[in-house]
């Protein structure tokens, strides 16, 4: 039985295909259209999923969508009532009306037209937004039963839910509804600190360790009322999103001493402290909610999804609390993952199929996107006369990669199936030597062209993770932060450095904080990916070789893209990104390309203009 | 004959009845703000929405008796807007999907959350 799941029209459109409960393929539309966070109907991702399975639309048993537009319309109308009280409905009408009444309510027609049919069922199955998130977290998890927490900006009405999954069964037990939303609160701070709503939330998280949570009490006093069970209400007087406008209003600005930071302008201590404060509030809500979920469900397992579940710092704190024995988080925790969730939910709940639970999760390492064969790559390179080195012996290939990393070369790695979700996990990654003191700013400024303060994540062999990090368990999807082990840390005074540099974060970043400085954030934390042979044997062997040669089994792993660009998908995307940046080496499967050997790369237009800064 | 399906009527009537209650923001002394989900709730439905040609009448008919003057103004705007969307839609329905699907219709400014 084939079921196609689709998410679209909000953020990060995606398609996912399952066959008899097994994930066959899943991908975000942005990777194909090269438009970051693309929200259009994911016709390219759908085409890819069908191609991967070798089927056409007529062979689909069902098509499912991850969000109920009628409920969304209901919320929109409710919002109109609210805004109408102050005769302030212009922006709602301007920005939301067309998308709801002109597009979202018609999703069945849009999809039928785009696909040329809706499969054998002939009807679109529509799942609620948060049940889609919940299903994406529970069904692929390795747990027979689990408490389920979903948190995001908003989906139809719900913004936070607690649920329970047991075998095939999945229910939402408690929820908090719009306009009260911890995700929107965090987005309000993201916006106010000068980052883009939604896509910039992880920047706020990365900025938080530079600051102190001096606004924590103020936020709790004025903006959010948090109950002991983790439920909350926002004080809407400080926000403008309910009018379809900017996230915050003048009253919010007054509370924090002036206007919001203008995007791309200098970051001040205020933004650092606001980031730290908002982060602390989110962590508190998450931990209290988890305690409530434990109390209600009595399960020893927790699964999570929704955009807030991508906050790996909060996840790391939750893990340390040991409220649950085991935690599993959907790697595509944002809206893209809803495509997978609604497909699973239809399979188990609409068709009543039995769930088979494996020892490991069934997410397949989240390597669910397109792969390219050696033949396809050779054809691409030969046609364009791009010189490369091909290794017949796998061992020699790994030795070469290890040598290049030791030589502090920056490597773009494009191999195997593309990752599903926002994290690059070793198949579409930029790799570097984490022991280099200058590597963080070098990659940020000369390769990724992004803000210097942003940290890089380490990939580490799963069996050696405790040698480097205080993480007791695995983190295969880079969704948990933990501190670098004390014996690896170096003395480091963040406050003195910030004072001395007049709040410029670049000198701070360049100051070594540990034996692996490029992946150690200013509070000694790291966003860890544990690598195991089962999920990614190729990447595992690169790390094994590096360990054999240097004694270190850690590597910098950052997504293969530049700022504002979706992660690369094809060898062509990878080559383009390689040539546009200061990357030294490109690896396509087992073929290595060296920058100095490549022909001049001519582009008639400045490529920076083709990507909007995120 | 009803302009909309029974199920859609239920949605609208429920909304009209509860609209005011969703926006309370004071601490009312409650121990928890979690709402319990009713058992038996269907999270997945076969999607039907085939009566929007009468959307403007539907909105006014269902809400006109319940809500105040401000909302009636909103509904009037909504009705006008809906008619223009509908007219535009009828024109574009004849065309096949473009490569980027419905992109043009759902562009959201970067400073707001796409609800």
XYZ file of C-alpha atoms in Angstrom:
729
model
C 0.000 0.000 0.000
C 1.467 3.337 -1.106
C 0.530 6.566 0.681
C 1.855 9.961 -0.361
C 2.011 12.644 2.341
C 2.288 16.315 1.468
C 2.993 19.497 3.382
C 2.686 22.834 1.607
C 1.561 26.466 1.636
C 2.978 27.452 5.057
C 6.701 26.742 5.455
C 9.023 24.162 3.921
C 6.819 22.230 1.543
C 7.686 18.569 1.292
C 6.516 15.191 0.074
C 6.957 11.776 1.679
C 6.051 8.343 0.388
C 5.490 5.260 2.526
C 4.909 1.712 1.348
C 3.265 -0.714 3.768
C 4.413 1.470 6.658
C 8.022 1.747 5.465
C 9.442 5.116 4.437
C 10.475 4.955 0.777
C 11.348 8.582 0.111
C 10.946 12.068 1.538
C 12.273 15.443 0.471
C 11.704 19.172 0.809
C 10.677 21.125 -2.259
C 13.303 23.834 -1.638
C 16.076 21.388 -2.562
C 14.714 21.095 -6.092
C 13.534 24.655 -6.741
C 16.588 26.158 -4.970
C 14.287 28.572 -3.135
C 14.823 28.379 0.608
C 11.791 27.372 2.683
C 9.775 27.095 -0.536
C 6.114 26.847 0.404
C 4.614 26.047 -3.000
C 2.865 22.788 -3.886
C 5.855 20.402 -3.900
C 5.523 19.067 -7.416
C 9.243 18.320 -7.723
C 9.446 16.512 -4.392
C 6.314 14.529 -5.296
C 7.791 13.577 -8.668
C 10.981 12.453 -6.948
C 9.110 10.282 -4.412
C 7.098 8.575 -7.147
C 10.242 8.012 -9.215
C 12.079 6.521 -6.240
C 9.256 4.011 -5.782
C 8.879 3.417 -9.517
C 5.157 4.162 -9.483
C 2.774 6.708 -10.906
C -0.047 8.639 -9.248
C -2.628 6.045 -10.243
C -0.847 3.459 -8.108
C -1.078 5.555 -4.955
C -3.624 4.169 -2.540
C -4.085 7.563 -0.936
C -2.808 11.118 -0.856
C -2.722 12.858 2.517
C -2.254 16.500 3.461
C -0.822 17.640 6.798
C -3.130 20.515 7.767
C -6.875 21.078 7.740
C -7.598 24.287 5.808
C -11.146 24.588 7.126
C -9.861 24.792 10.685
C -7.249 27.297 9.551
C -9.974 29.389 7.952
C -11.922 29.186 11.194
C -8.945 30.564 13.087
C -8.483 33.284 10.511
C -12.100 34.384 10.868
C -11.738 34.319 14.619
C -8.696 36.518 14.291
C -10.704 38.884 12.116
C -13.284 39.222 14.871
C -10.515 40.073 17.312
C -8.948 42.632 14.984
C -12.325 44.114 14.043
C -12.805 45.236 17.635
C -10.242 47.927 16.969
C -11.100 48.435 13.309
C -7.685 47.013 12.493
C -8.226 44.327 9.916
C -6.396 45.780 6.909
C -3.200 43.767 7.268
C -5.007 40.533 7.959
C -7.020 41.026 4.819
C -3.963 42.105 2.860
C -1.599 39.328 3.878
C -3.731 36.337 4.795
C -7.082 36.468 3.069
C -5.907 35.547 -0.402
C -3.686 32.739 0.786
C -6.519 31.163 2.790
C -9.522 31.742 0.564
C -7.630 31.745 -2.715
C -5.291 28.812 -2.133
C -5.338 26.887 1.140
C -9.028 25.964 1.082
C -8.520 24.650 -2.423
C -5.644 22.366 -1.654
C -7.512 19.292 -2.882
C -8.056 20.925 -6.252
C -4.483 22.202 -6.394
C -3.090 18.756 -5.701
C -5.482 16.972 -8.017
C -4.459 19.289 -10.783
C -0.739 19.103 -10.015
C -0.706 15.323 -9.709
C -3.287 14.538 -12.337
C -5.405 12.697 -9.777
C -5.547 11.757 -6.105
C -4.698 8.070 -6.367
C -7.051 5.131 -6.030
C -9.076 6.767 -3.245
C -9.855 9.764 -5.415
C -10.152 12.007 -2.364
C -7.650 13.980 -0.351
C -7.191 12.807 3.224
C -6.543 15.746 5.514
C -4.968 15.322 8.931
C -4.790 17.968 11.611
C -1.507 19.839 11.742
C -0.449 18.677 15.190
C -1.536 15.072 14.727
C 0.699 15.132 11.632
C 3.593 16.375 13.774
C 2.772 13.833 16.472
C 2.588 11.001 13.937
C 5.911 12.033 12.392
C 7.482 11.706 15.823
C 5.759 8.595 17.132
C 5.413 6.154 14.240
C 9.072 6.136 13.067
C 10.328 6.040 16.671
C 11.637 2.794 18.148
C 9.029 2.883 20.941
C 5.922 0.762 21.355
C 4.417 3.494 23.471
C 5.444 7.079 24.134
C 4.323 10.429 25.414
C 4.176 12.888 22.534
C 4.878 16.615 22.706
C 4.404 18.916 19.736
C 5.217 22.623 19.831
C 5.319 25.113 16.997
C 4.143 28.582 15.975
C 0.633 27.460 15.179
C -1.128 24.771 13.217
C -4.837 25.447 12.667
C -5.641 26.198 16.323
C -3.121 24.240 18.366
C 0.303 25.576 19.277
C 1.363 23.070 21.943
C 0.035 19.562 22.474
C 0.601 16.603 24.729
C -0.398 13.235 23.338
C 0.088 9.552 23.785
C 0.965 6.875 21.269
C 0.574 3.166 21.848
C 1.241 0.716 19.002
C -0.972 2.027 16.177
C -3.027 4.296 18.374
C -2.201 7.986 18.685
C -4.201 10.663 20.476
C -3.827 14.268 21.510
C -4.806 14.619 25.166
C -4.112 18.259 25.981
C -3.505 21.322 23.914
C -2.941 25.043 24.014
C -4.519 27.095 21.272
C -3.631 30.153 19.244
C -3.005 33.007 19.905
C -1.051 31.651 22.862
C 2.072 30.072 21.443
C 5.541 29.480 22.823
C 6.749 29.149 19.222
C 5.368 32.562 18.329
C 6.858 34.057 21.510
C 10.279 32.776 20.443
C 9.676 34.048 16.899
C 8.772 37.452 18.335
C 12.228 37.623 19.934
C 13.801 36.361 16.715
C 12.103 39.177 14.839
C 12.933 41.815 17.432
C 16.605 40.799 17.431
C 16.742 41.423 13.674
C 16.521 37.890 12.339
C 13.925 36.486 9.982
C 10.809 35.007 11.506
C 10.800 31.229 11.387
C 14.060 30.726 9.482
C 16.108 32.803 11.935
C 15.001 31.076 15.129
C 18.132 28.915 15.244
C 20.265 32.067 15.033
C 18.627 33.345 18.195
C 19.457 30.014 19.821
C 23.082 30.330 18.659
C 23.276 33.896 19.971
C 21.895 33.029 23.412
C 25.159 31.773 24.997
C 26.762 35.196 24.406
C 24.222 36.819 26.686
C 22.765 36.575 30.160
C 19.089 35.948 30.857
C 18.617 39.363 32.454
C 15.154 39.756 30.887
C 13.887 36.395 32.075
C 11.920 37.827 35.020
C 10.569 40.656 32.899
C 9.342 38.240 30.235
C 7.584 36.133 32.840
C 6.142 39.151 34.551
C 4.859 40.923 31.455
C 4.719 38.644 28.439
C 3.904 35.124 29.487
C 2.078 33.540 32.388
C 3.493 30.037 32.866
C 1.608 27.586 35.052
C 3.388 24.826 37.008
C 2.191 22.248 34.485
C 3.902 24.080 31.614
C 0.730 25.548 30.148
C 0.836 29.256 29.468
C -0.909 32.359 28.242
C 0.680 35.280 26.413
C -0.132 38.891 27.113
C -1.283 39.884 23.655
C -0.923 43.600 24.351
C 2.754 43.273 23.408
C 2.353 41.457 20.111
C 1.046 42.344 16.676
C 0.882 39.003 14.927
C -2.812 38.631 15.633
C -3.336 41.631 13.343
C -1.402 39.899 10.551
C 1.483 42.328 10.937
C 4.943 42.283 12.481
C 5.458 40.001 15.448
C 5.879 42.710 18.067
C 4.519 46.203 18.622
C 5.610 49.506 20.138
C 4.757 48.381 23.638
C 7.136 45.432 23.246
C 9.858 47.805 22.031
C 9.309 50.096 25.027
C 9.651 47.122 27.346
C 13.070 46.309 25.934
C 14.413 49.833 25.709
C 13.894 50.829 22.111
C 13.292 49.767 18.562
C 14.136 46.327 17.228
C 17.591 45.668 15.841
C 17.716 46.481 12.146
C 18.565 43.289 10.196
C 22.292 42.896 9.423
C 23.263 45.765 11.743
C 25.644 45.241 14.676
C 24.425 42.920 17.395
C 24.519 44.525 20.821
C 24.477 43.222 24.356
C 20.719 43.776 24.438
C 20.106 41.227 21.677
C 22.486 38.758 23.309
C 20.651 39.082 26.611
C 17.237 38.912 24.977
C 18.262 35.726 23.180
C 19.497 34.191 26.437
C 16.293 35.191 28.222
C 13.919 33.866 25.549
C 15.897 30.632 25.432
C 15.554 30.187 29.194
C 11.780 30.693 29.004
C 11.409 28.125 26.221
C 13.473 25.619 28.163
C 11.291 26.144 31.231
C 8.064 25.618 29.281
C 9.447 22.525 27.585
C 10.668 20.904 30.786
C 7.447 21.628 32.697
C 5.378 20.319 29.784
C 7.487 17.168 29.681
C 6.866 16.614 33.395
C 3.130 16.951 32.782
C 3.320 14.571 29.827
C 5.088 12.053 32.028
C 2.464 12.432 34.751
C -0.423 11.974 32.313
C 0.959 9.135 30.216
C 3.266 7.299 32.656
C 5.359 6.298 29.664
C 9.126 6.000 29.969
C 9.513 7.280 26.398
C 9.025 10.706 24.878
C 8.829 11.698 21.217
C 8.674 15.260 19.926
C 8.083 17.277 16.762
C 7.076 20.784 15.715
C 9.486 23.643 15.057
C 10.303 24.149 18.744
C 11.619 20.566 18.857
C 14.492 21.740 16.636
C 15.762 23.779 19.590
C 18.592 21.375 20.378
C 19.768 23.431 23.356
C 16.381 23.020 25.048
C 16.354 19.356 24.012
C 19.748 18.861 25.639
C 18.489 20.414 28.876
C 15.422 18.186 28.753
C 17.590 15.123 28.271
C 19.657 16.045 31.327
C 16.518 16.315 33.447
C 15.993 12.561 32.944
C 12.210 12.892 33.105
C 12.010 10.159 30.477
C 14.329 7.204 29.951
C 14.357 7.713 26.207
C 13.702 10.650 23.891
C 13.305 10.499 20.117
C 12.777 13.601 18.000
C 11.644 13.655 14.380
C 14.635 15.063 12.399
C 12.275 16.932 10.079
C 10.514 18.377 13.104
C 9.214 21.470 11.297
C 6.421 21.589 8.762
C 8.359 19.473 6.236
C 8.001 16.512 8.593
C 4.231 16.905 8.527
C 4.280 15.240 5.091
C 5.641 12.069 6.641
C 3.360 12.338 9.656
C 0.092 12.580 7.729
C 1.088 9.654 5.506
C 1.797 7.516 8.580
C -1.371 8.634 10.302
C -3.489 7.724 7.270
C -1.805 4.312 7.094
C -2.388 3.396 10.728
C -5.625 5.231 11.476
C -7.557 5.485 8.215
C -6.564 2.063 6.946
C -6.121 0.466 10.382
C -2.819 -1.253 9.664
C -0.701 -2.919 12.340
C 2.539 -1.296 13.413
C 5.779 -3.285 13.476
C 8.348 -1.762 15.807
C 12.059 -2.242 15.186
C 14.987 -2.149 17.603
C 16.185 1.036 15.983
C 14.010 3.827 14.596
C 12.622 3.475 11.076
C 13.748 6.916 9.885
C 16.695 5.347 7.992
C 19.078 7.985 9.284
C 16.796 10.537 7.551
C 18.706 9.777 4.328
C 15.498 9.730 2.316
C 16.200 12.000 -0.649
C 17.785 11.575 -4.080
C 21.127 9.833 -4.580
C 23.326 9.973 -7.672
C 25.220 7.031 -9.069
C 28.919 7.068 -9.985
C 27.872 6.837 -13.624
C 25.703 9.941 -13.349
C 28.496 11.853 -11.622
C 31.161 10.801 -14.135
C 28.845 11.847 -16.943
C 28.325 15.272 -15.362
C 32.052 15.809 -14.757
C 33.122 14.533 -18.177
C 30.563 16.567 -20.076
C 31.813 19.708 -18.375
C 35.487 18.699 -18.470
C 35.888 19.102 -14.719
C 39.057 17.282 -13.606
C 38.717 14.811 -10.736
C 40.514 12.006 -9.006
C 38.746 8.684 -8.760
C 39.671 6.105 -6.165
C 39.246 2.465 -6.982
C 40.259 1.464 -3.464
C 37.895 2.634 -0.754
C 40.698 2.529 1.793
C 42.827 4.952 -0.224
C 39.837 7.247 -0.558
C 39.283 7.430 3.204
C 43.006 7.966 3.785
C 42.965 10.841 1.334
C 39.982 12.515 2.991
C 41.641 12.144 6.366
C 44.878 13.684 5.038
C 42.997 16.617 3.538
C 41.202 17.298 6.810
C 44.473 17.137 8.725
C 45.845 19.634 6.229
C 42.960 21.956 7.283
C 41.282 21.777 3.902
C 37.573 22.511 3.799
C 35.693 19.737 2.023
C 32.259 19.728 0.449
C 30.849 16.214 0.679
C 27.955 15.114 -1.547
C 27.318 11.392 -1.380
C 24.439 8.970 -0.972
C 20.826 9.995 -0.380
C 20.068 13.587 0.558
C 18.880 14.269 4.088
C 15.209 14.928 4.921
C 14.960 17.773 7.418
C 16.978 20.912 8.029
C 20.204 19.245 9.215
C 22.979 17.955 6.964
C 24.069 14.650 8.421
C 27.107 13.716 6.358
C 25.619 13.294 2.890
C 25.302 16.970 1.942
C 27.831 18.452 4.369
C 30.813 20.757 4.504
C 33.550 19.155 6.588
C 36.476 20.727 8.390
C 39.049 20.126 11.073
C 37.559 21.010 14.471
C 40.975 21.323 16.087
C 41.833 24.404 14.057
C 41.395 27.665 15.978
C 40.591 29.707 12.881
C 38.263 27.217 11.215
C 34.993 28.570 12.660
C 35.451 32.102 11.384
C 37.065 30.842 8.164
C 34.087 28.695 7.226
C 31.554 31.258 8.423
C 33.018 34.195 6.566
C 34.737 32.756 3.484
C 32.594 29.758 2.706
C 29.148 30.070 4.212
C 29.132 33.890 4.107
C 27.164 33.959 7.315
C 27.403 35.667 10.697
C 30.678 35.010 12.502
C 29.068 34.209 15.861
C 27.321 31.099 14.643
C 28.791 27.842 15.931
C 29.452 24.658 13.997
C 28.319 21.230 14.926
C 30.570 18.220 15.477
C 30.037 14.770 14.030
C 31.567 12.149 16.278
C 31.763 8.380 16.236
C 28.906 7.139 18.378
C 31.121 4.816 20.404
C 33.526 7.649 21.311
C 31.034 10.416 22.085
C 31.744 10.336 25.809
C 35.441 10.924 25.144
C 34.570 14.396 23.948
C 31.103 15.362 25.126
C 28.921 15.025 28.212
C 26.264 13.190 26.226
C 25.092 9.905 27.626
C 23.401 8.337 24.606
C 23.126 8.938 20.908
C 22.184 11.977 18.845
C 22.091 10.691 15.268
C 20.028 13.612 14.007
C 22.001 16.472 15.597
C 19.097 17.359 17.862
C 20.767 17.442 21.268
C 23.343 19.839 22.675
C 25.750 18.819 25.412
C 28.934 20.287 26.851
C 32.445 19.443 25.776
C 34.138 17.269 28.411
C 35.915 19.282 31.059
C 39.347 17.814 30.383
C 39.197 19.179 26.828
C 38.152 22.691 27.826
C 40.467 25.695 27.905
C 40.148 28.669 30.196
C 37.960 31.237 28.551
C 36.342 34.398 29.835
C 33.453 35.384 27.631
C 32.656 38.590 29.528
C 36.224 39.909 29.420
C 36.570 39.127 25.756
C 33.271 40.783 24.879
C 34.181 43.845 26.942
C 37.618 44.055 25.378
C 36.232 43.755 21.876
C 33.381 46.194 22.479
C 30.824 43.427 21.930
C 32.388 42.339 18.640
C 31.919 38.588 18.554
C 34.620 37.767 15.997
C 37.591 37.988 18.416
C 35.575 35.880 20.846
C 34.964 33.216 18.222
C 38.660 33.146 17.328
C 39.650 32.499 20.944
C 40.170 28.750 21.499
C 37.788 27.344 24.086
C 38.780 23.705 23.935
C 40.929 21.162 22.151
C 38.218 21.154 19.478
C 37.533 24.909 19.326
C 35.681 25.052 16.016
C 32.821 22.977 17.412
C 32.819 24.360 20.946
C 30.405 27.207 21.512
C 31.204 30.055 23.901
C 29.431 28.262 26.757
C 31.348 25.014 25.996
C 28.254 23.473 24.423
C 28.123 21.590 21.139
C 25.290 20.440 18.886
C 26.272 16.849 18.447
C 25.727 14.299 15.704
C 26.704 10.783 16.698
C 27.637 8.710 13.649
C 27.110 4.964 13.522
C 27.898 2.387 10.884
C 24.310 1.225 10.477
C 22.873 4.610 9.491
C 25.766 5.998 7.425
C 28.626 3.566 6.713
C 30.458 5.947 4.354
C 30.560 8.838 6.800
C 31.381 6.448 9.616
C 34.448 5.193 7.733
C 35.716 8.721 7.132
C 35.546 9.363 10.874
C 37.145 5.998 11.654
C 40.056 6.779 9.360
C 40.497 10.205 10.930
C 40.541 8.622 14.360
C 43.121 6.078 13.234
C 45.355 8.791 11.772
C 44.996 11.514 14.422
C 43.469 9.977 17.528
C 40.456 12.286 17.130
C 37.091 10.993 15.932
C 35.475 14.422 15.573
C 34.784 16.470 12.476
C 33.103 19.808 11.737
C 29.814 19.164 9.957
C 27.891 22.084 8.551
C 25.278 22.042 5.832
C 26.496 22.168 2.230
C 25.179 25.575 1.170
C 25.836 29.266 1.517
C 23.718 31.623 3.536
C 20.215 31.867 2.104
C 20.685 28.865 -0.198
C 18.911 25.544 0.327
C 21.235 22.620 1.013
C 22.611 21.239 -2.253
C 20.805 18.333 -3.855
C 22.546 17.362 -7.101
C 26.230 17.083 -8.066
C 25.652 20.185 -10.178
C 24.379 22.145 -7.151
C 27.373 20.913 -5.185
C 29.874 21.895 -7.873
C 28.319 25.358 -8.210
C 28.486 25.970 -4.461
C 32.062 24.620 -4.347
C 33.236 27.006 -7.048
C 31.446 30.033 -5.632
C 33.039 29.740 -2.223
C 36.397 29.334 -0.536
C 35.957 25.564 -0.269
C 39.137 23.650 -1.134
C 37.880 20.239 -2.126
C 34.667 18.693 -3.438
C 33.856 15.037 -2.923
C 31.149 13.443 -5.095
C 30.701 9.852 -3.956
C 34.301 8.557 -4.197
C 35.502 11.188 -6.658
C 37.593 14.112 -5.439
C 37.828 17.495 -7.127
C 40.500 20.021 -6.163
C 39.753 23.717 -6.484
C 43.123 24.624 -8.006
C 42.614 22.113 -10.829
C 39.213 23.379 -11.883
C 38.649 25.584 -14.936
C 37.692 29.175 -14.358
C 34.088 29.364 -13.184
C 32.346 32.211 -14.944
C 28.939 33.514 -13.946
C 27.444 36.485 -15.696
C 25.499 37.685 -12.689
C 26.494 38.040 -9.054
C 25.168 34.813 -7.561
C 24.769 36.477 -4.142
C 21.789 38.305 -5.564
C 20.031 35.026 -6.304
C 19.712 34.115 -2.625
C 17.791 36.216 -0.181
C 19.674 36.437 3.121
C 18.032 34.225 5.724
C -31.373 24.019 -0.360
C -28.505 24.926 1.895
C -25.704 26.910 0.374
C -23.079 24.917 2.223
C -22.710 21.396 3.486
C -23.971 20.450 6.921
C -20.459 19.892 8.141
C -19.317 23.334 7.079
C -22.353 24.843 8.799
C -21.296 23.152 12.000
C -17.824 24.603 11.681
C -19.173 28.099 11.215
C -21.754 27.923 13.972
C -19.210 26.550 16.401
C -16.846 29.282 15.480
C -19.446 31.998 15.873
C -20.325 30.723 19.334
C -16.770 30.489 20.582
C -15.095 33.334 18.765
C -14.988 35.670 21.718
C -13.555 33.164 24.140
C -10.275 32.494 22.340
C -8.757 35.857 22.975
C -8.852 36.110 26.757
C -5.473 37.090 28.090
C -5.770 37.833 31.791
C -4.670 35.352 34.428
C -8.077 34.158 35.495
C -6.756 32.069 38.329
C -6.922 28.819 36.415
C -4.521 26.083 37.494
C -3.840 25.102 33.929
C -4.288 26.511 30.475
C -4.178 23.121 28.842
C -7.448 22.221 27.178
C -8.518 18.605 27.128
C -9.226 17.083 23.753
C -12.595 15.400 23.532
C -12.425 11.655 23.069
C -13.625 10.341 19.736
C -12.320 13.393 17.910
C -11.454 12.635 14.314
C -8.034 13.955 13.450
C -8.223 12.924 9.817
C -11.020 13.549 7.362
C -11.807 13.067 3.712
C -11.540 16.633 2.633
C -14.581 18.259 1.086
C -14.818 21.914 0.244
C -16.879 22.381 -2.825
C -19.223 25.262 -2.091
C -17.095 28.361 -1.982
C -18.958 30.002 -4.837
C -21.368 31.257 -2.195
C -18.751 32.116 0.353
C -19.761 35.758 0.729
C -23.410 34.922 1.313
C -22.430 32.100 3.598
C -20.291 34.310 5.821
C -22.941 37.000 6.115
C -25.808 34.621 6.626
C -24.132 32.633 9.328
C -22.505 35.442 11.188
C -24.766 38.383 10.575
C -27.132 37.630 13.422
C -24.435 36.853 15.925
C -21.951 39.616 15.754
C -21.672 43.321 16.067
C -21.380 46.120 13.570
C -17.600 45.895 13.298
C -17.765 42.298 12.256
C -20.473 43.033 9.746
C -18.076 45.555 8.204
C -15.413 42.893 8.109
C -17.789 40.505 6.448
C -18.648 43.071 3.840
C -14.973 43.546 3.077
C -14.486 39.811 3.154
C -17.335 39.313 0.741
C -15.990 41.887 -1.687
C -12.558 40.408 -1.407
C -13.832 36.905 -1.866
C -15.637 37.911 -5.008
C -12.450 39.360 -6.440
C -10.479 36.264 -5.468
C -13.175 34.098 -7.000
C -13.247 36.072 -10.204
C -9.494 35.900 -10.477
C -9.587 32.241 -9.710
C -12.090 31.408 -12.393
C -9.779 32.986 -14.897
C -6.760 31.120 -13.713
C -8.540 27.802 -13.329
C -8.414 27.432 -17.067
C -4.660 27.559 -17.029
C -2.573 24.571 -16.059
C -0.408 24.669 -12.939
C 2.767 26.612 -13.402
C 6.064 25.047 -12.444
C 5.949 26.690 -9.059
C 2.379 25.717 -8.341
C 0.500 28.229 -6.279
C 3.507 30.246 -5.268
C 2.219 33.556 -6.510
C -0.956 33.292 -4.514
C 0.607 32.618 -1.162
C 3.585 34.914 -0.876
C 3.879 36.036 2.715
C 6.050 38.973 3.808
C 9.099 37.899 5.731
C 8.269 39.875 8.856
C 5.123 37.964 9.695
C 4.516 34.361 10.440
C 2.704 32.518 7.673
C -0.471 31.424 9.343
